[in-house]
């Protein structure tokens, strides 16, 4: 995540007692980790800004254990549409004093205010971190095993799912090969914390995974091997974009419905002829799709994309899901979000928008906004 030096003093809490170097690297997470601290939110887009992450309430792979950006924002300075500078939140842990304007602004996608400063909560850096790659014959078995792991309170930091056909794209792009290419799917987990706690979790999950259909249990103790395995996971979107333009989709369904939803997407891919690459966060039901253009001309791409997204979002809502878990609504998801969101909910959102921005000068016609100017 990118940060400029001038903003850093506003972001680092005083209690962190950090010394400010003359040369501060742009990667905020690396900067605080070098000083024994830890900022848990870890969105996949590493070039994103912290302000952007707050505006979309970004999550990432570590959300299953640590939560999302909202959980680490203590306070904000924002500028309203009329130029009013407002402070919301602060260093206090508890606050039951009136409406939480801070939480209203987090995730509002720039429609209510411009974020100019933020005060973030930092944690002690974990003592150790170990990843595990668990291959399964199919995704259904893998997701069912994830539910068992989560119910056992093994407390994984990250739980990612990938089908074999998706991993193959990442392998070709990155030049890295996964163990057990005979698998139909993989679950990639990370555990962090004190050494003894991590070792206990590794053994508990080993027993659970092998008892619930895993065909292997590969502990990635070698740092270089672990980095390579995660490199493939991190390169999946770029692997697709190296082949063709793609439409990114960020749907969330209940964890227990993840495999059902991915199966629906695979069936939709087969019936429509449009490639759909599915992977994501098995620990919280966040399914990422890359819907691939391939050789379609502009008219065909727009028409078929809309037809298939109508079906995908409808299925997501039928499963009890929502349109976005961590990327926000923006423009491309608006039709599906507006169609499925209760009218009374949209009316309240738009009344808040108009109260804070009567002239609709901040990101109008984006996200939840219905009427516009």
Tab-separated table of C-alpha atoms in Angstrom:
chain	number	residue	atom	x	y	z
A	1	UNK	CA	0.000	0.000	0.000
A	2	UNK	CA	1.298	3.385	-1.023
A	3	UNK	CA	1.774	6.323	1.350
A	4	UNK	CA	3.578	9.637	1.093
A	5	UNK	CA	5.957	10.885	3.751
A	6	UNK	CA	3.944	14.002	4.558
A	7	UNK	CA	0.882	11.901	5.392
A	8	UNK	CA	2.768	9.395	7.526
A	9	UNK	CA	2.788	11.490	10.695
A	10	UNK	CA	-0.993	11.595	10.564
A	11	UNK	CA	-1.274	7.839	10.114
A	12	UNK	CA	1.147	6.473	12.705
A	13	UNK	CA	-0.419	6.646	16.181
A	14	UNK	CA	1.669	8.297	18.869
A	15	UNK	CA	1.612	5.191	21.010
A	16	UNK	CA	3.520	3.315	18.303
A	17	UNK	CA	6.567	5.488	19.153
A	18	UNK	CA	8.024	5.224	15.658
A	19	UNK	CA	11.096	7.166	14.624
A	20	UNK	CA	10.660	8.868	11.295
A	21	UNK	CA	13.439	8.087	8.868
A	22	UNK	CA	14.742	10.509	6.300
A	23	UNK	CA	13.849	8.090	3.549
A	24	UNK	CA	10.490	6.403	4.084
A	25	UNK	CA	9.637	3.643	1.582
A	26	UNK	CA	6.279	3.851	-0.170
A	27	UNK	CA	5.173	0.464	1.207
A	28	UNK	CA	3.462	1.249	4.498
A	29	UNK	CA	3.223	-2.369	5.646
A	30	UNK	CA	6.936	-2.982	5.148
A	31	UNK	CA	7.754	0.260	6.932
A	32	UNK	CA	5.858	-0.630	10.105
A	33	UNK	CA	6.961	-4.285	10.078
A	34	UNK	CA	10.597	-3.217	10.054
A	35	UNK	CA	9.817	-1.539	13.375
A	36	UNK	CA	8.180	-4.564	14.966
A	37	UNK	CA	4.597	-3.533	14.152
A	38	UNK	CA	1.892	-4.961	11.919
A	39	UNK	CA	-0.934	-3.485	9.815
A	40	UNK	CA	-3.188	-6.483	9.030
A	41	UNK	CA	-5.315	-5.362	6.019
A	42	UNK	CA	-3.625	-6.766	2.929
A	43	UNK	CA	-5.525	-5.995	-0.311
A	44	UNK	CA	-4.357	-7.775	-3.430
A	45	UNK	CA	-3.678	-4.500	-5.263
A	46	UNK	CA	-0.341	-3.479	-3.776
A	47	UNK	CA	-0.273	-0.129	-5.589
A	48	UNK	CA	-3.478	1.021	-3.900
A	49	UNK	CA	-3.441	3.952	-1.491
A	50	UNK	CA	-4.510	3.735	2.128
A	51	UNK	CA	-7.108	6.427	1.475
A	52	UNK	CA	-8.511	4.317	-1.349
A	53	UNK	CA	-8.559	1.258	0.900
A	54	UNK	CA	-10.535	3.186	3.517
A	55	UNK	CA	-12.939	4.462	0.857
A	56	UNK	CA	-13.779	0.894	-0.199
A	57	UNK	CA	-13.272	-0.765	3.199
A	58	UNK	CA	-10.747	-3.052	1.527
A	59	UNK	CA	-10.202	-6.538	2.916
A	60	UNK	CA	-7.682	-8.946	1.435
A	61	UNK	CA	-6.438	-12.401	2.289
A	62	UNK	CA	-5.921	-11.853	6.017
A	63	UNK	CA	-9.498	-10.758	6.676
A	64	UNK	CA	-10.545	-14.199	7.921
A	65	UNK	CA	-8.445	-13.695	11.078
A	66	UNK	CA	-7.892	-9.963	11.385
A	67	UNK	CA	-10.920	-8.361	9.771
A	68	UNK	CA	-10.977	-5.567	7.203
A	69	UNK	CA	-9.762	-1.972	6.920
A	70	UNK	CA	-12.678	-0.647	9.001
A	71	UNK	CA	-11.343	-2.555	12.019
A	72	UNK	CA	-8.039	-0.631	11.943
A	73	UNK	CA	-9.212	2.936	11.381
A	74	UNK	CA	-9.265	4.858	14.662
A	75	UNK	CA	-9.906	8.322	13.279
A	76	UNK	CA	-10.265	10.378	10.111
A	77	UNK	CA	-9.913	13.940	8.950
A	78	UNK	CA	-12.217	14.597	6.007
A	79	UNK	CA	-13.311	17.505	3.857
A	80	UNK	CA	-17.019	17.753	3.073
A	81	UNK	CA	-18.450	18.988	-0.216
A	82	UNK	CA	-18.922	22.529	1.164
A	83	UNK	CA	-15.275	22.704	2.311
A	84	UNK	CA	-15.930	21.922	5.969
A	85	UNK	CA	-12.987	20.104	7.571
A	86	UNK	CA	-14.229	17.509	10.042
A	87	UNK	CA	-12.496	15.184	12.524
A	88	UNK	CA	-14.243	11.868	13.294
A	89	UNK	CA	-13.063	9.150	15.654
A	90	UNK	CA	-9.786	9.341	17.546
A	91	UNK	CA	-7.306	7.377	19.643
A	92	UNK	CA	-9.926	6.093	22.058
A	93	UNK	CA	-10.889	2.421	21.775
A	94	UNK	CA	-14.551	2.863	22.743
A	95	UNK	CA	-16.968	5.517	21.548
A	96	UNK	CA	-20.727	5.397	22.095
A	97	UNK	CA	-21.110	9.165	21.722
A	98	UNK	CA	-23.692	9.750	19.042
A	99	UNK	CA	-23.754	8.372	15.512
A	100	UNK	CA	-20.518	6.844	14.223
A	101	UNK	CA	-19.680	9.235	11.406
A	102	UNK	CA	-16.309	7.527	11.010
A	103	UNK	CA	-17.934	4.217	10.101
A	104	UNK	CA	-20.398	5.970	7.811
A	105	UNK	CA	-17.520	7.451	5.808
A	106	UNK	CA	-15.440	4.246	5.673
A	107	UNK	CA	-16.527	2.358	2.556
A	108	UNK	CA	-18.491	5.285	1.102
A	109	UNK	CA	-16.332	5.312	-2.063
A	110	UNK	CA	-15.720	9.053	-2.033
A	111	UNK	CA	-19.413	9.893	-2.328
A	112	UNK	CA	-19.672	11.685	1.042
A	113	UNK	CA	-16.288	13.302	1.729
A	114	UNK	CA	-12.610	13.435	0.774
A	115	UNK	CA	-10.264	11.714	3.236
A	116	UNK	CA	-7.226	13.870	4.028
A	117	UNK	CA	-5.785	12.188	7.146
A	118	UNK	CA	-6.235	8.930	8.989
A	119	UNK	CA	-5.217	7.450	12.310
A	120	UNK	CA	-4.621	3.709	12.122
A	121	UNK	CA	-4.479	0.959	14.699
A	122	UNK	CA	-1.307	-1.158	14.576
A	123	UNK	CA	-0.609	-4.532	16.184
A	124	UNK	CA	2.637	-6.196	17.328
A	125	UNK	CA	4.245	-8.062	14.435
A	126	UNK	CA	3.554	-11.827	14.669
A	127	UNK	CA	6.483	-13.904	15.884
A	128	UNK	CA	6.225	-16.397	13.040
A	129	UNK	CA	4.162	-17.201	9.963
A	130	UNK	CA	3.850	-20.550	8.155
A	131	UNK	CA	1.826	-21.411	5.041
A	132	UNK	CA	0.325	-24.758	4.025
A	133	UNK	CA	-0.866	-25.959	0.617
A	134	UNK	CA	-3.636	-28.566	0.835
A	135	UNK	CA	-4.660	-30.294	-2.408
A	136	UNK	CA	-8.105	-31.890	-2.852
A	137	UNK	CA	-9.735	-33.937	-5.574
A	138	UNK	CA	-12.385	-31.245	-6.130
A	139	UNK	CA	-13.443	-27.831	-4.840
A	140	UNK	CA	-16.561	-29.105	-3.066
A	141	UNK	CA	-14.441	-31.314	-0.821
A	142	UNK	CA	-11.971	-28.504	-0.190
A	143	UNK	CA	-14.641	-25.978	0.859
A	144	UNK	CA	-16.306	-28.549	3.099
A	145	UNK	CA	-12.930	-29.121	4.745
A	146	UNK	CA	-12.493	-25.347	5.244
A	147	UNK	CA	-15.740	-25.227	7.206
A	148	UNK	CA	-14.396	-27.964	9.486
A	149	UNK	CA	-11.147	-26.056	9.992
A	150	UNK	CA	-12.934	-22.809	10.851
A	151	UNK	CA	-15.264	-24.578	13.287
A	152	UNK	CA	-12.238	-26.124	15.026
A	153	UNK	CA	-10.972	-22.648	15.980
A	154	UNK	CA	-7.623	-23.193	14.287
A	155	UNK	CA	-7.586	-19.437	13.595
A	156	UNK	CA	-5.901	-19.335	10.172
A	157	UNK	CA	-4.665	-15.956	8.932
A	158	UNK	CA	-5.561	-16.657	5.308
A	159	UNK	CA	-7.645	-19.358	3.594
A	160	UNK	CA	-7.563	-19.174	-0.202
A	161	UNK	CA	-9.196	-21.478	-2.749
A	162	UNK	CA	-8.102	-22.147	-6.314
A	163	UNK	CA	-9.237	-24.717	-8.851
A	164	UNK	CA	-6.538	-26.574	-10.767
A	165	UNK	CA	-7.444	-24.920	-14.093
A	166	UNK	CA	-6.915	-21.519	-12.461
A	167	UNK	CA	-3.594	-22.510	-10.900
A	168	UNK	CA	-2.412	-23.713	-14.322
A	169	UNK	CA	-2.826	-20.170	-15.678
A	170	UNK	CA	-0.821	-18.778	-12.760
A	171	UNK	CA	1.880	-21.402	-13.221
A	172	UNK	CA	2.280	-20.563	-16.890
A	173	UNK	CA	2.468	-16.840	-16.148
A	174	UNK	CA	4.852	-17.044	-13.173
A	175	UNK	CA	6.978	-20.045	-14.136
A	176	UNK	CA	6.282	-21.659	-10.753
A	177	UNK	CA	4.890	-25.201	-10.464
A	178	UNK	CA	2.582	-26.354	-7.677
A	179	UNK	CA	3.028	-29.698	-5.933
A	180	UNK	CA	0.400	-32.341	-6.643
A	181	UNK	CA	-0.689	-31.321	-10.148
A	182	UNK	CA	-3.129	-34.258	-9.966
A	183	UNK	CA	-5.332	-32.231	-7.588
A	184	UNK	CA	-8.634	-30.754	-8.730
A	185	UNK	CA	-8.372	-27.820	-6.323
A	186	UNK	CA	-6.137	-26.338	-3.637
A	187	UNK	CA	-6.685	-24.628	-0.319
A	188	UNK	CA	-3.799	-22.330	0.646
A	189	UNK	CA	-3.605	-21.401	4.322
A	190	UNK	CA	-1.362	-19.272	6.495
A	191	UNK	CA	-1.026	-19.357	10.286
A	192	UNK	CA	0.735	-16.649	12.264
A	193	UNK	CA	1.359	-15.772	15.893
A	194	UNK	CA	3.558	-17.281	18.604
A	195	UNK	CA	5.643	-20.261	17.483
A	196	UNK	CA	3.941	-22.746	19.803
A	197	UNK	CA	0.453	-21.620	18.761
A	198	UNK	CA	1.308	-21.882	15.070
A	199	UNK	CA	2.773	-25.376	15.456
A	200	UNK	CA	-0.313	-26.546	17.370
A	201	UNK	CA	-2.602	-25.140	14.672
A	202	UNK	CA	-0.574	-26.794	11.907
A	203	UNK	CA	-0.957	-30.216	13.512
A	204	UNK	CA	-4.648	-29.740	14.300
A	205	UNK	CA	-5.403	-28.692	10.725
A	206	UNK	CA	-3.284	-31.516	9.292
A	207	UNK	CA	-5.465	-34.068	11.072
A	208	UNK	CA	-8.685	-32.309	10.088
A	209	UNK	CA	-7.717	-31.858	6.441
A	210	UNK	CA	-6.576	-35.448	5.901
A	211	UNK	CA	-9.669	-36.749	7.668
A	212	UNK	CA	-11.875	-34.626	5.395
A	213	UNK	CA	-10.644	-35.531	1.948
A	214	UNK	CA	-7.256	-33.834	1.487
A	215	UNK	CA	-4.929	-35.864	-0.728
A	216	UNK	CA	-1.816	-34.263	0.784
A	217	UNK	CA	-0.713	-31.637	3.312
A	218	UNK	CA	2.320	-29.621	2.183
A	219	UNK	CA	3.815	-27.419	4.923
A	220	UNK	CA	5.785	-24.603	3.266
A	221	UNK	CA	8.531	-24.068	5.805
A	222	UNK	CA	11.040	-22.979	3.189
A	223	UNK	CA	10.565	-19.235	2.751
A	224	UNK	CA	11.446	-19.307	-0.951
A	225	UNK	CA	8.994	-22.121	-1.676
A	226	UNK	CA	6.227	-20.357	0.272
A	227	UNK	CA	6.903	-17.130	-1.637
A	228	UNK	CA	6.638	-18.998	-4.944
A	229	UNK	CA	3.346	-20.634	-3.993
A	230	UNK	CA	1.884	-17.289	-2.950
A	231	UNK	CA	3.363	-15.694	-6.076
A	232	UNK	CA	1.095	-17.882	-8.196
A	233	UNK	CA	-1.952	-16.921	-6.122
A	234	UNK	CA	-1.047	-13.251	-6.323
A	235	UNK	CA	-0.479	-13.389	-10.077
A	236	UNK	CA	-3.818	-14.892	-11.085
A	237	UNK	CA	-5.393	-11.625	-12.255
A	238	UNK	CA	-2.259	-10.575	-14.127
A	239	UNK	CA	-2.061	-14.060	-15.653
A	240	UNK	CA	-5.520	-13.558	-17.109
A	241	UNK	CA	-4.796	-9.996	-18.244
A	242	UNK	CA	-1.692	-11.231	-20.061
A	243	UNK	CA	-4.047	-13.224	-22.266
A	244	UNK	CA	-7.024	-10.908	-22.668
A	245	UNK	CA	-9.030	-8.005	-21.256
A	246	UNK	CA	-11.092	-9.077	-18.266
A	247	UNK	CA	-13.922	-7.778	-16.100
A	248	UNK	CA	-13.129	-8.154	-12.370
A	249	UNK	CA	-15.973	-9.372	-10.162
A	250	UNK	CA	-15.969	-9.322	-6.351
A	251	UNK	CA	-18.968	-11.316	-5.130
A	252	UNK	CA	-19.505	-12.615	-1.586
A	253	UNK	CA	-21.685	-15.590	-0.653
A	254	UNK	CA	-22.044	-17.465	2.645
A	255	UNK	CA	-18.980	-19.678	3.164
A	256	UNK	CA	-21.100	-22.825	2.987
A	257	UNK	CA	-22.355	-21.778	-0.490
A	258	UNK	CA	-18.958	-20.960	-2.010
A	259	UNK	CA	-18.529	-24.289	-3.797
A	260	UNK	CA	-22.145	-24.182	-5.032
A	261	UNK	CA	-21.628	-20.710	-6.464
A	262	UNK	CA	-18.352	-21.638	-8.170
A	263	UNK	CA	-20.042	-24.721	-9.634
A	264	UNK	CA	-22.759	-22.435	-11.023
A	265	UNK	CA	-20.082	-20.191	-12.550
A	266	UNK	CA	-18.404	-23.210	-14.170
A	267	UNK	CA	-21.752	-24.270	-15.632
A	268	UNK	CA	-22.399	-20.715	-16.842
A	269	UNK	CA	-18.962	-20.688	-18.462
A	270	UNK	CA	-19.739	-23.942	-20.289
A	271	UNK	CA	-23.185	-22.836	-21.481
A	272	UNK	CA	-22.183	-19.307	-22.498
A	273	UNK	CA	-18.748	-19.965	-23.969
A	274	UNK	CA	-17.339	-17.036	-21.980
A	275	UNK	CA	-14.324	-17.879	-19.836
A	276	UNK	CA	-14.770	-17.208	-16.128
A	277	UNK	CA	-11.788	-17.673	-13.829
A	278	UNK	CA	-12.882	-18.154	-10.200
A	279	UNK	CA	-10.700	-18.067	-7.073
A	280	UNK	CA	-10.763	-16.218	-3.785
A	281	UNK	CA	-11.040	-16.190	-0.025
A	282	UNK	CA	-12.509	-19.482	1.183
A	283	UNK	CA	-12.454	-18.266	4.778
A	284	UNK	CA	-15.045	-15.538	4.185
A	285	UNK	CA	-16.883	-16.591	1.004
A	286	UNK	CA	-15.395	-13.824	-1.154
A	287	UNK	CA	-15.305	-15.152	-4.733
A	288	UNK	CA	-13.204	-13.262	-7.263
A	289	UNK	CA	-14.041	-13.757	-10.922
A	290	UNK	CA	-12.125	-12.728	-13.990
A	291	UNK	CA	-14.633	-12.702	-16.845
A	292	UNK	CA	-12.498	-12.912	-19.982
A	293	UNK	CA	-13.162	-11.062	-23.231
A	294	UNK	CA	-11.003	-13.229	-25.516
A	295	UNK	CA	-11.703	-12.396	-29.186
A	296	UNK	CA	-15.086	-10.683	-28.860
A	297	UNK	CA	-15.612	-7.370	-30.611
A	298	UNK	CA	-16.812	-4.398	-28.555
A	299	UNK	CA	-20.532	-4.942	-29.217
A	300	UNK	CA	-20.435	-8.666	-28.499
A	301	UNK	CA	-18.268	-8.193	-25.394
A	302	UNK	CA	-20.597	-5.613	-23.873
A	303	UNK	CA	-23.736	-7.613	-24.647
A	304	UNK	CA	-22.513	-11.036	-23.514
A	305	UNK	CA	-20.765	-9.630	-20.445
A	306	UNK	CA	-23.990	-7.977	-19.295
A	307	UNK	CA	-26.053	-11.116	-19.975
A	308	UNK	CA	-23.706	-13.329	-17.979
A	309	UNK	CA	-23.219	-10.869	-15.141
A	310	UNK	CA	-27.004	-10.631	-14.764
A	311	UNK	CA	-27.040	-14.382	-14.188
A	312	UNK	CA	-23.978	-14.427	-11.909
A	313	UNK	CA	-25.202	-11.646	-9.622
A	314	UNK	CA	-28.711	-13.105	-9.519
A	315	UNK	CA	-27.260	-16.436	-8.406
A	316	UNK	CA	-25.104	-14.723	-5.797
A	317	UNK	CA	-28.136	-13.011	-4.281
A	318	UNK	CA	-30.109	-16.278	-4.448
A	319	UNK	CA	-27.323	-17.836	-2.365
A	320	UNK	CA	-27.707	-15.068	0.228
A	321	UNK	CA	-24.724	-13.082	-1.034
A	322	UNK	CA	-23.942	-9.472	-1.945
A	323	UNK	CA	-22.437	-7.669	-4.912
A	324	UNK	CA	-19.078	-6.720	-3.422
A	325	UNK	CA	-16.910	-7.773	-0.516
A	326	UNK	CA	-13.938	-5.442	-0.766
A	327	UNK	CA	-13.747	-3.610	-4.105
A	328	UNK	CA	-16.815	-1.415	-3.749
A	329	UNK	CA	-19.669	-0.842	-6.199
A	330	UNK	CA	-18.312	1.959	-8.397
A	331	UNK	CA	-19.935	2.066	-11.832
A	332	UNK	CA	-19.855	-1.440	-13.310
A	333	UNK	CA	-21.639	-3.136	-10.390
A	334	UNK	CA	-24.319	-0.450	-9.970
A	335	UNK	CA	-27.078	-2.073	-12.091
A	336	UNK	CA	-26.861	-5.330	-10.156
A	337	UNK	CA	-26.544	-3.631	-6.767
A	338	UNK	CA	-29.429	-1.214	-7.381
A	339	UNK	CA	-31.671	-3.989	-8.676
A	340	UNK	CA	-31.219	-6.215	-5.619
A	341	UNK	CA	-30.985	-3.650	-2.794
A	342	UNK	CA	-34.308	-2.823	-1.059
A	343	UNK	CA	-35.699	0.535	-2.172
A	344	UNK	CA	-36.003	1.776	1.392
A	345	UNK	CA	-32.295	1.103	1.956
A	346	UNK	CA	-31.354	3.006	-1.182
A	347	UNK	CA	-33.620	5.884	-0.164
A	348	UNK	CA	-31.852	6.256	3.184
A	349	UNK	CA	-28.408	6.102	1.530
A	350	UNK	CA	-29.388	8.804	-0.935
A	351	UNK	CA	-30.887	11.062	1.753
A	352	UNK	CA	-27.557	10.871	3.606
A	353	UNK	CA	-25.733	11.676	0.364
A	354	UNK	CA	-27.893	14.724	-0.316
A	355	UNK	CA	-27.605	15.949	3.287
A	356	UNK	CA	-23.787	15.949	3.106
A	357	UNK	CA	-23.448	16.863	-0.560
A	358	UNK	CA	-26.560	18.809	-1.707
A	359	UNK	CA	-25.111	19.605	-5.121
A	360	UNK	CA	-23.858	16.040	-5.686
A	361	UNK	CA	-20.337	17.103	-6.621
A	362	UNK	CA	-18.572	14.101	-5.015
A	363	UNK	CA	-18.545	10.969	-7.183
A	364	UNK	CA	-22.079	11.485	-8.420
A	365	UNK	CA	-23.741	8.610	-10.322
A	366	UNK	CA	-21.441	6.116	-8.535
A	367	UNK	CA	-22.103	3.310	-6.098
A	368	UNK	CA	-25.522	3.575	-4.379
A	369	UNK	CA	-26.528	6.958	-5.850
A	370	UNK	CA	-29.821	6.674	-7.718
A	371	UNK	CA	-31.093	10.071	-8.794
A	372	UNK	CA	-27.926	12.071	-9.328
A	373	UNK	CA	-28.080	15.846	-9.628
